[in-house]
Amino acid sequence: MSTNTIAINQQRHQLNPDDQVWLFGYGSLIYKADFTYLERRSASIEGWTRRFWQGSHDHRGTPDAPGRVATLIEEAGAVCGGMAYLISADVFEHLDYREKNGYLRLQTRITFNNDESTDGLVYIATEDNGAFLGPASTEDIARQIAQSHGPSGSNMDYLLHLAESLRELQIEDSHVFAIEDQLMRMEPILGHS
Ligand code: SIN
């Protein structure tokens, strides 16, 4: 699959511009809401786990030196916490551009923190996209993040912002917190190199 998913996403769902849709965010969409939304609620989805396994060519790295950003990997029984936004469908023009580096809009069931649930969409970079990097050790992921920069800023900023937001939302994520921990231990070394 091409790394640019704009055209695929535009054809995936028949939405009228004034339809209202719930979108679940689990990565930068938690802390960087650079779009208009009607309502925002903390929420979770089942069967997916957050992993820094997606390459970033356009935001936190470059095609030659990709950063590592979050995607979701299927895992039976897993629950992924994040933030759900009620948006008007015309906002997808901006979001499809922002998430164009491998992310597809998939349908999901979203559960709010009061146990109410609704159908919605989530952007997931599946393993067949051209920017997918896959698993690596916590140390290697942290090292790649520490060294990567792109048009949206440093990859380190993405990770640290996400970890802070997860703590604020009281979401436990051992994968994200282990990378954060590793980065904190590497920072003095990197700072003096
Ligand atoms: C998301 O946050 O839901 C998708 C991944 C990202 O933009 O970081």
Tab-separated table of C-alpha atoms and ligand atoms in Angstrom:
chain	number	residue	atom	x	y	z
A	1	MET	CA	0.000	0.000	0.000
A	2	SER	CA	1.185	3.540	-0.771
A	3	THR	CA	2.340	5.595	2.195
A	4	ASN	CA	-0.073	8.399	1.231
A	5	THR	CA	-3.547	7.357	2.357
A	6	ILE	CA	-5.538	10.526	1.538
A	7	ALA	CA	-7.262	9.136	-1.576
A	8	ILE	CA	-8.034	5.771	0.070
A	9	ASN	CA	-9.538	7.440	3.155
A	10	GLN	CA	-11.706	9.786	1.074
A	11	GLN	CA	-13.337	6.763	-0.553
A	12	ARG	CA	-13.782	4.666	2.573
A	13	HIS	CA	-16.855	6.199	4.203
A	14	GLN	CA	-19.869	7.816	2.618
A	15	LEU	CA	-20.126	10.922	4.799
A	16	ASN	CA	-22.091	14.091	4.181
A	17	PRO	CA	-20.168	17.256	5.214
A	18	ASP	CA	-22.586	18.018	8.056
A	19	ASP	CA	-22.726	14.471	9.494
A	20	GLN	CA	-21.417	14.226	13.063
A	21	VAL	CA	-18.891	11.476	13.757
A	22	TRP	CA	-17.042	10.309	16.889
A	23	LEU	CA	-13.286	9.996	16.282
A	24	PHE	CA	-11.061	8.118	18.743
A	25	GLY	CA	-7.504	9.452	19.181
A	26	TYR	CA	-4.697	7.571	20.940
A	27	GLY	CA	-1.477	9.354	19.867
A	28	SER	CA	-0.934	13.006	18.987
A	29	LEU	CA	-4.698	13.346	18.539
A	30	ILE	CA	-4.964	13.163	22.342
A	31	TYR	CA	-2.893	16.280	22.979
A	32	LYS	CA	-2.899	18.195	19.673
A	33	ALA	CA	-6.482	18.992	18.745
A	34	ASP	CA	-5.770	21.416	15.889
A	35	PHE	CA	-9.313	21.030	14.553
A	36	THR	CA	-12.809	22.099	15.526
A	37	TYR	CA	-14.753	19.637	17.655
A	38	LEU	CA	-18.225	19.708	19.159
A	39	GLU	CA	-17.464	17.605	22.206
A	40	ARG	CA	-14.465	15.774	23.707
A	41	ARG	CA	-14.623	12.837	26.134
A	42	SER	CA	-12.019	10.420	27.474
A	43	ALA	CA	-12.725	6.970	26.139
A	44	SER	CA	-11.248	3.598	25.166
A	45	ILE	CA	-11.461	0.969	22.458
A	46	GLU	CA	-11.087	-2.786	22.857
A	47	GLY	CA	-8.877	-5.271	21.024
A	48	TRP	CA	-6.055	-2.838	20.206
A	49	THR	CA	-2.808	-1.889	21.923
A	50	ARG	CA	-0.699	1.282	21.393
A	51	ARG	CA	2.767	0.713	19.909
A	52	PHE	CA	5.513	3.003	18.579
A	53	TRP	CA	5.820	0.863	15.475
A	54	GLN	CA	4.863	3.378	12.773
A	55	GLY	CA	7.490	5.387	10.889
A	56	SER	CA	6.932	9.130	10.530
A	57	HIS	CA	8.177	10.612	7.262
A	58	ASP	CA	6.217	13.845	7.419
A	59	HIS	CA	5.789	15.006	11.033
A	60	ARG	CA	8.492	13.717	13.412
A	61	GLY	CA	11.074	12.520	10.891
A	62	THR	CA	11.809	12.485	7.167
A	63	PRO	CA	11.630	9.758	4.486
A	64	ASP	CA	15.404	9.239	4.849
A	65	ALA	CA	15.405	9.354	8.653
A	66	PRO	CA	11.904	8.432	9.862
A	67	GLY	CA	10.802	9.005	13.413
A	68	ARG	CA	8.649	6.557	15.373
A	69	VAL	CA	5.041	7.396	16.226
A	70	ALA	CA	2.071	5.550	17.635
A	71	THR	CA	-0.187	3.115	15.858
A	72	LEU	CA	-2.499	0.393	17.153
A	73	ILE	CA	-1.811	-3.334	16.913
A	74	GLU	CA	-4.558	-5.921	17.278
A	75	GLU	CA	-4.393	-7.803	20.577
A	76	ALA	CA	-7.230	-9.896	21.974
A	77	GLY	CA	-8.425	-8.592	25.344
A	78	ALA	CA	-6.403	-5.356	25.180
A	79	VAL	CA	-8.002	-2.009	26.009
A	80	CYS	CA	-6.506	1.207	24.637
A	81	GLY	CA	-7.361	4.452	26.441
A	82	GLY	CA	-7.445	7.806	24.670
A	83	MET	CA	-9.673	10.740	23.762
A	84	ALA	CA	-12.819	10.752	21.635
A	85	TYR	CA	-13.938	13.834	19.697
A	86	LEU	CA	-17.329	14.490	18.177
A	87	ILE	CA	-16.564	16.232	14.890
A	88	SER	CA	-18.396	17.376	11.828
A	89	ALA	CA	-17.483	15.198	8.812
A	90	ASP	CA	-15.950	18.116	6.905
A	91	VAL	CA	-13.090	18.094	9.459
A	92	PHE	CA	-11.843	14.851	7.848
A	93	GLU	CA	-10.332	16.880	5.003
A	94	HIS	CA	-7.819	18.326	7.489
A	95	LEU	CA	-7.434	15.072	9.438
A	96	ASP	CA	-6.864	12.906	6.340
A	97	TYR	CA	-4.040	15.282	5.370
A	98	ARG	CA	-2.565	15.231	8.874
A	99	GLU	CA	-2.740	11.413	9.123
A	100	LYS	CA	-1.764	10.750	5.477
A	101	ASN	CA	1.489	8.903	6.236
A	102	GLY	CA	0.018	5.400	6.323
A	103	TYR	CA	-3.056	5.806	8.549
A	104	LEU	CA	-6.432	4.420	7.443
A	105	ARG	CA	-9.759	5.360	8.966
A	106	LEU	CA	-11.257	2.204	10.501
A	107	GLN	CA	-14.597	1.716	12.187
A	108	THR	CA	-14.561	0.965	15.899
A	109	ARG	CA	-16.760	0.775	18.952
A	110	ILE	CA	-15.831	3.573	21.379
A	111	THR	CA	-16.571	3.255	25.111
A	112	PHE	CA	-16.728	6.434	27.174
A	113	ASN	CA	-15.568	6.487	30.777
A	114	ASN	CA	-19.147	6.288	32.083
A	115	ASP	CA	-19.545	2.986	30.134
A	116	GLU	CA	-21.779	4.452	27.426
A	117	SER	CA	-20.592	3.452	23.965
A	118	THR	CA	-21.005	4.511	20.357
A	119	ASP	CA	-19.771	3.650	16.877
A	120	GLY	CA	-16.965	5.809	15.537
A	121	LEU	CA	-13.737	5.970	13.557
A	122	VAL	CA	-10.056	5.682	14.419
A	123	TYR	CA	-6.911	6.237	12.297
A	124	ILE	CA	-4.708	3.132	12.349
A	125	ALA	CA	-1.451	2.571	10.437
A	126	THR	CA	-1.704	-1.109	9.574
A	127	GLU	CA	1.302	-3.361	8.969
A	128	ASP	CA	0.970	-3.226	5.174
A	129	ASN	CA	1.625	0.524	4.885
A	130	GLY	CA	4.932	1.641	3.372
A	131	ALA	CA	6.045	3.571	6.479
A	132	PHE	CA	5.408	0.728	8.977
A	133	LEU	CA	8.541	-0.125	10.995
A	134	GLY	CA	7.308	-2.832	13.366
A	135	PRO	CA	8.702	-3.951	16.704
A	136	ALA	CA	12.120	-3.119	18.144
A	137	SER	CA	13.607	-3.138	21.639
A	138	THR	CA	12.637	-0.321	24.010
A	139	GLU	CA	16.226	0.935	23.820
A	140	ASP	CA	16.283	1.026	20.007
A	141	ILE	CA	12.887	2.748	19.848
A	142	ALA	CA	14.062	5.353	22.382
A	143	ARG	CA	17.320	5.932	20.500
A	144	GLN	CA	15.486	6.433	17.200
A	145	ILE	CA	13.035	8.828	18.875
A	146	ALA	CA	15.876	10.786	20.503
A	147	GLN	CA	17.553	11.313	17.122
A	148	SER	CA	14.501	12.134	14.965
A	149	HIS	CA	13.098	15.506	13.961
A	150	GLY	CA	10.569	16.539	11.330
A	151	PRO	CA	8.386	19.435	10.189
A	152	SER	CA	6.120	19.104	13.269
A	153	GLY	CA	9.022	19.128	15.726
A	154	SER	CA	11.135	16.628	17.593
A	155	ASN	CA	10.082	13.029	17.969
A	156	MET	CA	11.026	13.269	21.650
A	157	ASP	CA	8.407	15.987	22.094
A	158	TYR	CA	5.732	13.684	20.596
A	159	LEU	CA	6.599	10.879	23.038
A	160	LEU	CA	6.918	13.061	26.137
A	161	HIS	CA	3.718	14.959	25.371
A	162	LEU	CA	1.832	11.704	24.910
A	163	ALA	CA	3.197	10.189	28.137
A	164	GLU	CA	2.221	13.327	30.073
A	165	SER	CA	-1.278	13.321	28.568
A	166	LEU	CA	-1.771	9.641	29.411
A	167	ARG	CA	-0.825	10.329	33.028
A	168	GLU	CA	-3.273	13.244	33.157
A	169	LEU	CA	-5.996	10.930	31.859
A	170	GLN	CA	-4.886	8.238	34.352
A	171	ILE	CA	-4.229	5.791	31.520
A	172	GLU	CA	-1.612	3.126	32.267
A	173	ASP	CA	0.566	2.230	29.252
A	174	SER	CA	3.696	0.248	30.064
A	175	HIS	CA	5.012	0.455	26.458
A	176	VAL	CA	4.895	4.275	26.342
A	177	PHE	CA	6.172	4.728	29.900
A	178	ALA	CA	9.089	2.321	29.344
A	179	ILE	CA	10.210	4.322	26.277
A	180	GLU	CA	9.843	7.562	28.256
A	181	ASP	CA	11.932	6.096	31.066
A	182	GLN	CA	14.626	4.992	28.616
A	183	LEU	CA	14.658	8.442	26.986
A	184	MET	CA	15.099	10.134	30.357
A	185	ARG	CA	18.086	7.930	31.088
A	186	MET	CA	19.611	8.603	27.645
A	187	GLU	CA	19.064	12.357	27.613
A	188	PRO	CA	22.157	13.359	29.631
A	189	ILE	CA	24.312	11.184	27.361
A	190	LEU	CA	22.757	12.628	24.193
A	191	GLY	CA	22.979	16.146	25.631
A	192	HIS	CA	26.754	15.818	25.960
A	193	SER	CA	27.435	14.098	22.659
B	1	SIN	C1	-3.963	9.233	16.775
B	1	SIN	O1	-3.428	10.033	17.533
B	1	SIN	O2	-5.114	8.787	17.013
B	1	SIN	C2	-3.297	8.772	15.514
B	1	SIN	C3	-1.821	8.818	15.546
B	1	SIN	C4	-1.216	10.171	15.651
B	1	SIN	O3	-1.645	11.099	14.937
B	1	SIN	O4	-0.299	10.351	16.457
